[in-house]
Coordinates of C-alpha atoms in Angstrom, one line a residue:
Chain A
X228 CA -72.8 -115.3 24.3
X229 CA -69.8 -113.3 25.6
X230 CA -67.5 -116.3 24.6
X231 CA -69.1 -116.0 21.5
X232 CA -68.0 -112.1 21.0
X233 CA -64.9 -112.2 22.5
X234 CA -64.0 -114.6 20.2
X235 CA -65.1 -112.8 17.4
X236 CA -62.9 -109.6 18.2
X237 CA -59.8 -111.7 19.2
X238 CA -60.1 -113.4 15.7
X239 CA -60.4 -109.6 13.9
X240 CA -57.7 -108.3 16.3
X241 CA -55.6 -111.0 15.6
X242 CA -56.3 -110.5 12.0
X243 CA -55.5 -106.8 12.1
X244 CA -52.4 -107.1 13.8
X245 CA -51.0 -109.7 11.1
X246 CA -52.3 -107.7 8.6
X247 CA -50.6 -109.6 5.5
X248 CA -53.9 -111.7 5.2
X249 CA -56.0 -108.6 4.5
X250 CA -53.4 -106.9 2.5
X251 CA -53.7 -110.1 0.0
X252 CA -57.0 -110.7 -0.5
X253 CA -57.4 -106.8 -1.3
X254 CA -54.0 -106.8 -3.6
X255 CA -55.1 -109.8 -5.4
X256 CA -58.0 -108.6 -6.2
X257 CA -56.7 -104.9 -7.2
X258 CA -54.4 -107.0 -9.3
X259 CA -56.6 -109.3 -11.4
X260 CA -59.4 -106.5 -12.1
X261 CA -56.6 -104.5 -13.0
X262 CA -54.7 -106.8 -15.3
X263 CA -58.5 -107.9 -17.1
X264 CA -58.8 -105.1 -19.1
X265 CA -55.4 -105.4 -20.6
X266 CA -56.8 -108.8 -21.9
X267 CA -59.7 -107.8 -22.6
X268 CA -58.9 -104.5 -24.6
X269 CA -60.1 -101.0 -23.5
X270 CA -63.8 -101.0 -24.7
X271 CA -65.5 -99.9 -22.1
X272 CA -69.2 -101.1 -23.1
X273 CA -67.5 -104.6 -23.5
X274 CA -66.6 -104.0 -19.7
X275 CA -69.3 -102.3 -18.5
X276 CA -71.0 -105.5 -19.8
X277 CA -69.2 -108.2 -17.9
X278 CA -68.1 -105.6 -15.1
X279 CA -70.4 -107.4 -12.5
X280 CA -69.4 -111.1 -13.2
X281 CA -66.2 -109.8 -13.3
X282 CA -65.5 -108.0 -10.1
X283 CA -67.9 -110.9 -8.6
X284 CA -65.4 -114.0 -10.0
X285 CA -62.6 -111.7 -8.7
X286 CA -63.9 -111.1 -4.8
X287 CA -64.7 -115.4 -5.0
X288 CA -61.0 -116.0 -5.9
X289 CA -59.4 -113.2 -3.8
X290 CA -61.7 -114.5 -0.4
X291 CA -60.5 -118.2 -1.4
X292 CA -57.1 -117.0 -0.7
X293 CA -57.6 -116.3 2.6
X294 CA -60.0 -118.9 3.6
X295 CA -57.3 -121.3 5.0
X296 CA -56.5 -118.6 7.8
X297 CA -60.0 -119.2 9.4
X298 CA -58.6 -122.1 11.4
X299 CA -54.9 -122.4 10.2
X300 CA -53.2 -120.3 12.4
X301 CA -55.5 -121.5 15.7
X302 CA -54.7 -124.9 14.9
X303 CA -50.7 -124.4 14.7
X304 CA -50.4 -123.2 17.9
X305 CA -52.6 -125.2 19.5
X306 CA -55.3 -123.0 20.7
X307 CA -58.0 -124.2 18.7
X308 CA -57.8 -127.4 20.9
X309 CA -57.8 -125.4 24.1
X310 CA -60.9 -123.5 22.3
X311 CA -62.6 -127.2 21.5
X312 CA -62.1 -127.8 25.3
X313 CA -63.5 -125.1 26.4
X314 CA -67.3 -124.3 27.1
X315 CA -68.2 -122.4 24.2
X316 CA -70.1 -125.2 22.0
X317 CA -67.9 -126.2 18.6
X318 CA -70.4 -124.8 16.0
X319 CA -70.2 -121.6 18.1
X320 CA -66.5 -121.3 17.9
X321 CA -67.1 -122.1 13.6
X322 CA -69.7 -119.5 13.4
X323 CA -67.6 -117.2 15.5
X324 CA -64.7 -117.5 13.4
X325 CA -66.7 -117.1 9.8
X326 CA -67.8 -114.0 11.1
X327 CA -64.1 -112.9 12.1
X328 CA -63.2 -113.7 8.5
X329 CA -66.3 -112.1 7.0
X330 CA -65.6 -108.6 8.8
X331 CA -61.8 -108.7 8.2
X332 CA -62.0 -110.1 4.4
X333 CA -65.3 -110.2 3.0
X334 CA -66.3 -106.7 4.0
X335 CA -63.0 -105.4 2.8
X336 CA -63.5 -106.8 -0.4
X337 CA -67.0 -105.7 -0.4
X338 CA -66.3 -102.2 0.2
X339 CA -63.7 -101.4 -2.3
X340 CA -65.2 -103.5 -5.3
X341 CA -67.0 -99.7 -6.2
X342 CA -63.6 -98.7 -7.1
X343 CA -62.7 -101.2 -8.8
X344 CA -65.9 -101.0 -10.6
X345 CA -65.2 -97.3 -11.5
X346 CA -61.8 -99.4 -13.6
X347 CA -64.4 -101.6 -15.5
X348 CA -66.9 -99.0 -16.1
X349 CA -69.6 -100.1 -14.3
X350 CA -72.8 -98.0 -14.5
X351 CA -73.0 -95.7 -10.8
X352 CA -76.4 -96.8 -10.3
X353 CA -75.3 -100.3 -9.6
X354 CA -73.1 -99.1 -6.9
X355 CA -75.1 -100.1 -4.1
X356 CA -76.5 -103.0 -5.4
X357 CA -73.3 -104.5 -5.5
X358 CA -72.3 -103.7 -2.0
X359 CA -75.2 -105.1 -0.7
X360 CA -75.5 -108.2 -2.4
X361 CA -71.2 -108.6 -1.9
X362 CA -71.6 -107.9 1.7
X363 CA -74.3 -110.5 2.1
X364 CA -73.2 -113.2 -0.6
X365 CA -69.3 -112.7 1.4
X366 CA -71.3 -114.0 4.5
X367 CA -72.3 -117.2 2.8
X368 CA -68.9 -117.2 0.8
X369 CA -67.1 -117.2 4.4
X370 CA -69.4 -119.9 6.2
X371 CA -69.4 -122.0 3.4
X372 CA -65.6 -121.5 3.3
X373 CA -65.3 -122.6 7.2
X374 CA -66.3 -126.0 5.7
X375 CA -63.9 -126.9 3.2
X376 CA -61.3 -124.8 5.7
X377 CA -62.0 -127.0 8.3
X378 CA -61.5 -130.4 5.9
X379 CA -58.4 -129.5 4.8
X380 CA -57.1 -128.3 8.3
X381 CA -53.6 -129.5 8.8
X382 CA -52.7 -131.0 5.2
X383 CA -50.2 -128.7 4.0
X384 CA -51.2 -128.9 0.0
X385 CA -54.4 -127.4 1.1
X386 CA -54.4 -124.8 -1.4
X387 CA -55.6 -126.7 -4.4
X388 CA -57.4 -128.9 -2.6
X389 CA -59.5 -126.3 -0.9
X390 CA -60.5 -124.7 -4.2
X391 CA -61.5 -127.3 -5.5
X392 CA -63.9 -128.5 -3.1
X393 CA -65.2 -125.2 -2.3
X394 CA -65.1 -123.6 -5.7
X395 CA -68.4 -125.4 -6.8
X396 CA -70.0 -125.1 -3.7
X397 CA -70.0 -121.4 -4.3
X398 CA -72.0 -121.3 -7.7
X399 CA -75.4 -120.1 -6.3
X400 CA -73.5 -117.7 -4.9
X401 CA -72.1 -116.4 -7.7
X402 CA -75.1 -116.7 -9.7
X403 CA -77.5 -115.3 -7.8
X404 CA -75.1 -112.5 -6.8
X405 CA -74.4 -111.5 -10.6
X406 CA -78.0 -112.4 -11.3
X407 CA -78.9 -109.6 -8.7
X408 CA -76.3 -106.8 -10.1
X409 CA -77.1 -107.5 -13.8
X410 CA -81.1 -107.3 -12.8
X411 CA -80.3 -103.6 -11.8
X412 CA -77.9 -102.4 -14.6
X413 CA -80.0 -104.3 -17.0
X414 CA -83.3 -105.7 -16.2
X415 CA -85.9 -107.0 -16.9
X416 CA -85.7 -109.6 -14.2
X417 CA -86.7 -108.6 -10.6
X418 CA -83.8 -107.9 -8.5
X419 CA -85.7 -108.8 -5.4
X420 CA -86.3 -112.0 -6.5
X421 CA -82.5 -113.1 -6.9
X422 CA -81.2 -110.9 -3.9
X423 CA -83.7 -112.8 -1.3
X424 CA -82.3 -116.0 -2.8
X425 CA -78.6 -114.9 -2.0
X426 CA -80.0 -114.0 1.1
X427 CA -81.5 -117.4 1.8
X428 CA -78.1 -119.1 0.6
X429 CA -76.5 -117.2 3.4
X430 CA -79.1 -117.8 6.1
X431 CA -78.8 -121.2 5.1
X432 CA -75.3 -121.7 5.3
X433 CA -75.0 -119.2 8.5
X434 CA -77.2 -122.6 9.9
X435 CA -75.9 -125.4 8.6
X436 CA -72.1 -124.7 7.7
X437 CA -70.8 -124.7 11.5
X438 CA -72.5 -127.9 11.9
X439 CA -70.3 -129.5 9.2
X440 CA -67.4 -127.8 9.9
X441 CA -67.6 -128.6 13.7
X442 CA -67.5 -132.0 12.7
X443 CA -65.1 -132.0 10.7
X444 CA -63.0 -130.4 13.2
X445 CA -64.3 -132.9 16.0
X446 CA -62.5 -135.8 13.9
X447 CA -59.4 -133.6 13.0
X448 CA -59.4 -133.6 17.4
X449 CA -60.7 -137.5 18.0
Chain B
X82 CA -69.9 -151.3 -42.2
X83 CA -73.2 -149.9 -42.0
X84 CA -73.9 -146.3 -42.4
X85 CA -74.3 -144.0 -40.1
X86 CA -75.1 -140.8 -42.1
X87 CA -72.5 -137.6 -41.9
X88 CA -72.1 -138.1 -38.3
X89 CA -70.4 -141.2 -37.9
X90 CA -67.3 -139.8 -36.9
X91 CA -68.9 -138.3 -33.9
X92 CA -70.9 -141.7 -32.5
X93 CA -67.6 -143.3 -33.2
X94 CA -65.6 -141.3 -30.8
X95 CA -68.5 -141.5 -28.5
X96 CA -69.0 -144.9 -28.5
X97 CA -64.8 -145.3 -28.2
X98 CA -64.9 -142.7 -25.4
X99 CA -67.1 -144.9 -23.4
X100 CA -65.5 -148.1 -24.3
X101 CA -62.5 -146.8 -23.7
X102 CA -63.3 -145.2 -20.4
X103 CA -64.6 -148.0 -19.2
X104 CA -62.3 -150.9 -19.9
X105 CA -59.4 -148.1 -18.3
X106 CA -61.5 -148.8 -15.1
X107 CA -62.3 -152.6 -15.7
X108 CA -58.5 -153.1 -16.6
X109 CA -57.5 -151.0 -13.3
X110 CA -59.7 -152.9 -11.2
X111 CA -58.8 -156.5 -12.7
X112 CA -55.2 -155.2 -11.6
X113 CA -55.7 -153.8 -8.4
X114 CA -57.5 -157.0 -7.1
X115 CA -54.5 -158.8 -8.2
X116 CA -51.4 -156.6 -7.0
X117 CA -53.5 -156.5 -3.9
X118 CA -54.5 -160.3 -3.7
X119 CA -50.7 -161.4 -4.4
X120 CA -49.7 -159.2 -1.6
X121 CA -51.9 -161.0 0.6
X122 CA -51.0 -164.4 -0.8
X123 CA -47.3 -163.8 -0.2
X124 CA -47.9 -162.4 3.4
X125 CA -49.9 -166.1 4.0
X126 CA -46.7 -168.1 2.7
X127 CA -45.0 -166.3 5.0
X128 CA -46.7 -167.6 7.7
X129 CA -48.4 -164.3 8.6
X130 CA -52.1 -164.9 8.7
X131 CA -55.2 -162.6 9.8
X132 CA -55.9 -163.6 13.8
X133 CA -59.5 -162.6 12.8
X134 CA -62.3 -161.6 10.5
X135 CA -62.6 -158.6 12.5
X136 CA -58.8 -157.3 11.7
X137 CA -59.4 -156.9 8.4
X138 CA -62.1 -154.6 8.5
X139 CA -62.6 -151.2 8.5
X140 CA -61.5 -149.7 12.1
Chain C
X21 CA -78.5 -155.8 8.7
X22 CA -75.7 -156.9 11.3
X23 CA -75.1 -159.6 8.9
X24 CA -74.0 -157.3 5.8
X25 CA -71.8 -154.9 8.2
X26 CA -68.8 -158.1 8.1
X27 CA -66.2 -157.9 5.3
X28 CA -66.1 -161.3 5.4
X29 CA -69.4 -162.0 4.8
X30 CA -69.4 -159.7 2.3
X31 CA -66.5 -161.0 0.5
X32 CA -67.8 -164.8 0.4
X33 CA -70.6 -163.1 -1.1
X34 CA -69.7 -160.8 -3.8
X35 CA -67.1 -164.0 -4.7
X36 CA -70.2 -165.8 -5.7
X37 CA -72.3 -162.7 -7.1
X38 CA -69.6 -161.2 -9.1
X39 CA -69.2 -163.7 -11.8
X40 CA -73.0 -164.0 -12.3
X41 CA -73.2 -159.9 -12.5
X42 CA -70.5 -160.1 -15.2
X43 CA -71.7 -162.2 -17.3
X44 CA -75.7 -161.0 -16.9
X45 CA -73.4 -157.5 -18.0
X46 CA -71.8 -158.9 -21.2
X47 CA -75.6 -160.3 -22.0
X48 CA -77.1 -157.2 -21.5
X49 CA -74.6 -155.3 -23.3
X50 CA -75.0 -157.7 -26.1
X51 CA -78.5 -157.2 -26.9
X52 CA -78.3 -153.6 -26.2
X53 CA -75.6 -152.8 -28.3
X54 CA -77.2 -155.2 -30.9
X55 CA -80.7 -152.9 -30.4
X56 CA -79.1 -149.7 -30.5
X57 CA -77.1 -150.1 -33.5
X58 CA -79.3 -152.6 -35.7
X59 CA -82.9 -152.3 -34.6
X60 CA -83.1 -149.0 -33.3
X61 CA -84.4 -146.6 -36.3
X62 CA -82.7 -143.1 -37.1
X63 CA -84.6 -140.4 -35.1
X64 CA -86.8 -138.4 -37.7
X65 CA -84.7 -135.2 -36.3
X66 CA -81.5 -136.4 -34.7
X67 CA -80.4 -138.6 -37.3
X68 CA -78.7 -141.2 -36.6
X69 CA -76.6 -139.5 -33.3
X70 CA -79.3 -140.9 -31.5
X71 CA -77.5 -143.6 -31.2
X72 CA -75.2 -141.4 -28.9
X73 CA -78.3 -141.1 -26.3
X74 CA -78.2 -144.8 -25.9
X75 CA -74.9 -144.2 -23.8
X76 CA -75.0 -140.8 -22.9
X77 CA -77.9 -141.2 -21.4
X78 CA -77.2 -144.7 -19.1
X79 CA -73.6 -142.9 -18.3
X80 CA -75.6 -139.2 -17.1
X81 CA -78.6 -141.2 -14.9
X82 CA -75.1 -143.3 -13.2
X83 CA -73.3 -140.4 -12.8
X84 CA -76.3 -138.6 -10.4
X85 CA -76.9 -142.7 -9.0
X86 CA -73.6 -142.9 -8.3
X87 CA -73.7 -139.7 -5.8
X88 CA -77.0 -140.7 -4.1
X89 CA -74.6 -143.7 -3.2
X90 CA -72.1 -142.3 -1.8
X91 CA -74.5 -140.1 0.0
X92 CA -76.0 -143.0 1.4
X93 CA -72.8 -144.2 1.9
X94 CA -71.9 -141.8 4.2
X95 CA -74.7 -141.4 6.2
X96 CA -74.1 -145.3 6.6
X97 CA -70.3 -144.4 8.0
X98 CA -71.3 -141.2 10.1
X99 CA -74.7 -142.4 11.4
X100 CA -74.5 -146.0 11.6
X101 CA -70.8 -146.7 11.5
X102 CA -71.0 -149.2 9.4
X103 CA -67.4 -150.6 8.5
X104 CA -68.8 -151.6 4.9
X105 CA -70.3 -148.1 3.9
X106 CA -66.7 -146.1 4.1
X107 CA -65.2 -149.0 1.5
X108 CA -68.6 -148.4 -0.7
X109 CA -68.1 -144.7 -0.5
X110 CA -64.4 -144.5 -1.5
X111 CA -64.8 -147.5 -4.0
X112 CA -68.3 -145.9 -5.5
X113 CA -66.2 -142.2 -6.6
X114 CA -63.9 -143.1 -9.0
X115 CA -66.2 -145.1 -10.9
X116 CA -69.1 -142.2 -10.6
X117 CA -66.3 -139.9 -11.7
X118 CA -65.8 -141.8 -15.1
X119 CA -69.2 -142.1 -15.7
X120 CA -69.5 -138.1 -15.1
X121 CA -66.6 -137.9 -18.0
X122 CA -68.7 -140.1 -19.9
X123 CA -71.6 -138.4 -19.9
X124 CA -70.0 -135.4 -20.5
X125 CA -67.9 -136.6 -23.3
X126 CA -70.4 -138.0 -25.2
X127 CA -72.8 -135.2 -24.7
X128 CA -70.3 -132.8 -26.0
X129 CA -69.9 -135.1 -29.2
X130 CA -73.5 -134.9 -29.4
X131 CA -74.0 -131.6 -29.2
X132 CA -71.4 -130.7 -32.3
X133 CA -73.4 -132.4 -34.8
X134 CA -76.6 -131.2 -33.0
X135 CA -76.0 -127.7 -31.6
X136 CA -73.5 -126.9 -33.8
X137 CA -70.8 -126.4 -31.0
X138 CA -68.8 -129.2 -28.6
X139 CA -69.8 -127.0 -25.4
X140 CA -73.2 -125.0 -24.8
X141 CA -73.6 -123.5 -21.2
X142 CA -77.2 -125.3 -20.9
X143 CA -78.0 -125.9 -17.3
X144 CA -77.9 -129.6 -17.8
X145 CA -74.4 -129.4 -19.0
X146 CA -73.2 -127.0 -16.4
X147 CA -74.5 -129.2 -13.5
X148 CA -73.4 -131.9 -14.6
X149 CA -69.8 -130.4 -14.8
X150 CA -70.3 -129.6 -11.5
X151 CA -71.2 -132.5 -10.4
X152 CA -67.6 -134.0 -11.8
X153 CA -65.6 -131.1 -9.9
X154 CA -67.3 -132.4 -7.0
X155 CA -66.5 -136.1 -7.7
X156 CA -62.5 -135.3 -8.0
X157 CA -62.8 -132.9 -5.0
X158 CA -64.1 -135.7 -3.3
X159 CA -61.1 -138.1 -4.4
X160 CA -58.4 -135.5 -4.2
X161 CA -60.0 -135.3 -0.3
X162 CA -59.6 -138.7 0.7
X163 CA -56.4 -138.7 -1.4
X164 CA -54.4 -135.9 0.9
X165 CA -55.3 -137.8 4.3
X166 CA -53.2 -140.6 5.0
X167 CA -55.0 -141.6 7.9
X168 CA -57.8 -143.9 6.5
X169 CA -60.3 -143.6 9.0
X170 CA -60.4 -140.2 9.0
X171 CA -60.5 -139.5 5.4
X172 CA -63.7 -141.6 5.5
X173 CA -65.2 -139.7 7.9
X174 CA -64.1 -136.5 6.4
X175 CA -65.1 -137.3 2.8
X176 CA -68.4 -138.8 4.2
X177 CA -69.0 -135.0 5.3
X178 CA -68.2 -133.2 1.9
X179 CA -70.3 -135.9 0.1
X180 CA -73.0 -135.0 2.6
X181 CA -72.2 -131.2 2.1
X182 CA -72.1 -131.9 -1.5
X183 CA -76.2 -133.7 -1.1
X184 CA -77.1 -130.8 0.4
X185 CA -75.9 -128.1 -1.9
X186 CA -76.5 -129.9 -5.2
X187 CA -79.9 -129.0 -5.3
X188 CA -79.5 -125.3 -5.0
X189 CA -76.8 -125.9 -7.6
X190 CA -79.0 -127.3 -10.0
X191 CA -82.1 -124.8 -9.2
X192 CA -79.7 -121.6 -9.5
X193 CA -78.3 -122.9 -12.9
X194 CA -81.4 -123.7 -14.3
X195 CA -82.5 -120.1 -13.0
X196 CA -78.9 -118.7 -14.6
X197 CA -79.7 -120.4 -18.1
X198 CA -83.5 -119.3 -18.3
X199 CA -82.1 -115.9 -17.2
X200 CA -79.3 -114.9 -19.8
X201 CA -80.3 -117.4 -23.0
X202 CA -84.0 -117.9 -23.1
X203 CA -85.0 -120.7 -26.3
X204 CA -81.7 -120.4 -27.5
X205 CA -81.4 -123.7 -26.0
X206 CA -82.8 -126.9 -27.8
X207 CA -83.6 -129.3 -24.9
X208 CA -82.4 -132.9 -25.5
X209 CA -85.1 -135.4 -25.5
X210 CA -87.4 -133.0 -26.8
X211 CA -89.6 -135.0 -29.1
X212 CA -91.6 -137.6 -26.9
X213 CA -89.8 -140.8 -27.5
X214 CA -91.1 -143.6 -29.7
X215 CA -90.7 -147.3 -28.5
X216 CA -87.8 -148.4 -31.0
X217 CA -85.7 -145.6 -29.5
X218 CA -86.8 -146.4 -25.8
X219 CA -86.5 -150.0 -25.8
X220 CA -82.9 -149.7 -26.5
X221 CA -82.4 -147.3 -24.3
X222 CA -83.8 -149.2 -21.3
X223 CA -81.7 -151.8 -22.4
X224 CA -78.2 -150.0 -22.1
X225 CA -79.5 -148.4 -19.1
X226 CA -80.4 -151.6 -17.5
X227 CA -76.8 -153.0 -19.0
X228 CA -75.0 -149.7 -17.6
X229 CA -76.7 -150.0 -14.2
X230 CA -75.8 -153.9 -14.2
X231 CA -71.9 -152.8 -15.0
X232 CA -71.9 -150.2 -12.5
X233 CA -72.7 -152.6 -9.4
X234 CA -70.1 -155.0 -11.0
X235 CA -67.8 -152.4 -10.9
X236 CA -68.4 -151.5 -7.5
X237 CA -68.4 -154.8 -6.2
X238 CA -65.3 -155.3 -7.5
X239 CA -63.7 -152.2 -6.1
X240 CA -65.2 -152.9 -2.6
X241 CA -63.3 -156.2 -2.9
X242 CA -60.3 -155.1 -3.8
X243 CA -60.4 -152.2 -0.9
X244 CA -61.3 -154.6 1.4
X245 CA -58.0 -156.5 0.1
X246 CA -56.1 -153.7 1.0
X247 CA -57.6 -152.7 4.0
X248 CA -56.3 -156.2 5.2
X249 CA -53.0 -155.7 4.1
X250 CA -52.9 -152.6 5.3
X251 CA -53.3 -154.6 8.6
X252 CA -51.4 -157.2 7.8
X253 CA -48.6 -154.5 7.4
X254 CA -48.7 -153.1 11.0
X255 CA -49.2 -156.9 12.6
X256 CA -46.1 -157.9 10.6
X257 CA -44.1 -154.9 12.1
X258 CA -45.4 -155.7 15.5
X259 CA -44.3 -159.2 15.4
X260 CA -40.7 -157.4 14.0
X261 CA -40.0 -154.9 16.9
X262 CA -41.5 -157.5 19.5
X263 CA -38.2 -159.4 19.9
X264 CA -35.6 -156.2 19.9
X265 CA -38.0 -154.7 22.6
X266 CA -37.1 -158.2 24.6
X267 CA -33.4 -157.6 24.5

């Protein structure tokens, strides 16, 4: 289990120190919140409508810009083999890694979509809400990310390719995280009721995602 | 032509969208086979043959 | 089961099979096109676009058949490693990817004359379109690996990713749909479906299912084709550099 935590905090140090990574996801999601209302016109009960698909659309695309890193760098410079090698088992060194990229990106993004909500109007009372469900649906957004990461490991082009497999694989994400938000600014539908879905989605790929990811890594290595 | 009410137009284009679609696939299959088939052909009057079944498989 | 696992079993096989499927296709389609045109009845509320169902519907149930194929297909490669079920999987998604067009296609021109619009965000629909993003993320996988093997393997583990998730996908946007546009939504197939309509529609969906294996045969045969010159390819240039490593 020490493996397994000095892994973690090697990953966010690493991430810290390069600091560009961070600095993108964040920017790029200041920027398209920012550039949405000029779009979308300056009513703000039109964006206090859409405010929580919104910011939620925006924190998918912004964390799918950084989901490459998970493995990319690693794998460059070899050390992800030495990792593989090494005792800790593969799905460890998966889950270890989501959970670098969930503190250094999707808790990040998490944390400042209330400010950016404050741009779109979105009603106060929602605030938590929305932090809580972001910082648990980013959790599934990162494992499940570590799988589509991991497939496209080493093919250059990846960009595309990544969203494309990934981006449908994050719909009950993103519906049961807006459902969630909009239960609370809206009603009538229970907000529990969604927000223990998101949080089974996330339990479920905390489980099963390393496994497909450490195989996908395991032929990437054979 | 028999009539097909005001919506003709629309089971038309579905019926040629699926036609369509389909003989794109049919005619890319009937061409594939061959291109590969003719490369295989020419390899064998080359005198380059498969050793084995096993060769041509998957591993 | 050992027997099916050799290509070249397989491809004496199919030789024989593949004819007979074709033309038990062209009869099919025959008759069902002959039903669904001349002896199936307007619907009393569709009209006469029922006579989309009769392809929208075959070209939908192949598009879902088409996944659990490749599914199986890939629990074949990983679990098994059988050298067949990596060819069935990579010939089996183009092929479920035009019948996901289809079906979307011809839904959407249904749904103009029906709904009143080409596009509704019904959860049918929206899976559905899902399900086709999956299909080319699938090919554009196996597309961006050049070593074969391994995008078998690799796309074998999205399909498998993609089995597991599609579920959920299909629960949450049938939860999304009931959540933000309750009735709104008329539900295709609504009215309980009299025996001039179904008959017709078995038929095509018998003919479509007939057509897809046809299809896929083919396309197994012709991978298997290339596989071998694929192999063919690295013999030849073995036999080339054999003589200058002599010298």
């Amino acid at each position: 289990m020490s493996g397994f935590k000095s892994l973690v905090a090697r990953d966010i140090r690493l991430a810290l120190r390069e600091g560009g990574a961070i600095g993108t996801a964040l920017g790029f999601y200041l920027i398209v919140i920012a550039i949405l209302p000029l779009g979308l016109g300056p009513d703000l009960n039109l964006l206090a409508r859409i405010a929580p698909g919104v910011l939620w659309v925006a924190l998918l695309l912004s964390a799918l810009l950084s989901l490459d890193r998970i493995f990319l760098n690693d794998f460059e410079d070899g050390s992800l083999e030495v990792m593989i090698i090494g005792p800790l088992p593969l799905e460890l060194i998966v889950a270890a890694k989501s959970i670098a990229h969930w503190i250094t990106t999707g808790v990040p993004l998490a944390l400042i979509a209330p400010v950016l909500g404050l741009l779109l109007n979105l009603d106060i009372n929602a605030f938590g809400v929305l932090v809580l469900t972001m910082l648990v649906g980013t959790l599934g957004v990162s494992f499940i990310g570590a799988i589509g990461a991991a497939l496209t490991l080493g093919l250059g082009r990846g960009g595309l390719l990544l969203s494309l497999i990934i981006l449908p694989l994050y719909v009950p994400i993103l519906i049961f995280g807006v459902g969630s938000v909009m239960a609370v600014i809206v009603g009538p539908s229970s907000f529990t009721a969604s927000f223990m879905i998101l949080c089974a989605i996330s339990l479920a790929a905390i489980v099963l995602a390393p496994w497909a990811a450490g195989a996908a890594l395991r032929m990437k290595f054979q | 032509m028999m009539d097909l009410g005001p919506h003709a137009a629309f089971i038309w284009m579905s019926y040629g969208v699926v036609i369509g679609g389909l003989a794109a696939l049919v005619l890319w299959l009937i061409h594939d086979g061959r291109k590969q088939q003719a490369v295989l052909d020419d390899f064998e009057a080359r005198g380059i043959t498969r050793r084995s079944a096993q060769s041509g498989g998957t591993e | 089961m050992l027997r099916f696992a050799n290509p070249t079993w397989f491809m004496n096989f199919s030789a024989r099979l593949l004819p007979w499927l074709v033309g038990l296709t062209a009869l099919l389609f025959a008759i069902g096109l002959y039903m669904s045109f001349f002896t199936a009845p307007p619907d009393y509320q569709q009209g006469e676009t029922v006579r989309i169902m009769f392809i929208h519907v075959p070209s939908a149930w192949l598009a879902m058949m088409c996944y659990g194929l490749i599914a199986v297909s890939s629990i074949g490669l990983l679990v098994w490693r059988h050298p067949l079920a990596d060819v069935s999987a990579k010939a089996a998604a183009p092929i479920g990817a035009v019948f996901t067009f289809t079906a979307l296609v011809t839904g959407s021109l249904w749904g103009k004359p029906m709904w009143g619009t080409y596009w509704v965000w019904d959860a049918r629909l929206t899976s559905v379109l899902i399900l086709f993003f999956l299909y080319l993320g699938l090919i554009a996988l196996r597309n961006a690996i050049d070593d074969e093997v391994q995008a078998g393997k690799l796309s074998a583990i999205l399909a498998l990713v993609g089995t597991v998730i599609l579920p959920i996908i299909k629960f949450s946007v049938n939860w999304w749909n009931t959540l933000h546009q309750p009735a709104s939504v008329m539900r295709m197939g609504g009215s309980t479906l009299h025996s001039s309509i179904l008959y017709p529609l078995l038929v095509m969906a018998v003919a479509f299912t007939v057509l897809f294996f046809a299809l896929h045969m083919k396309a197994m045969r012709n991978e298997i084709l290339r596989r071998r010159v694929a192999a063919l390819r690295i013999t030849q240039v073995d036999e080339a550099m054999t003589p200058q490593a002599a010298e």
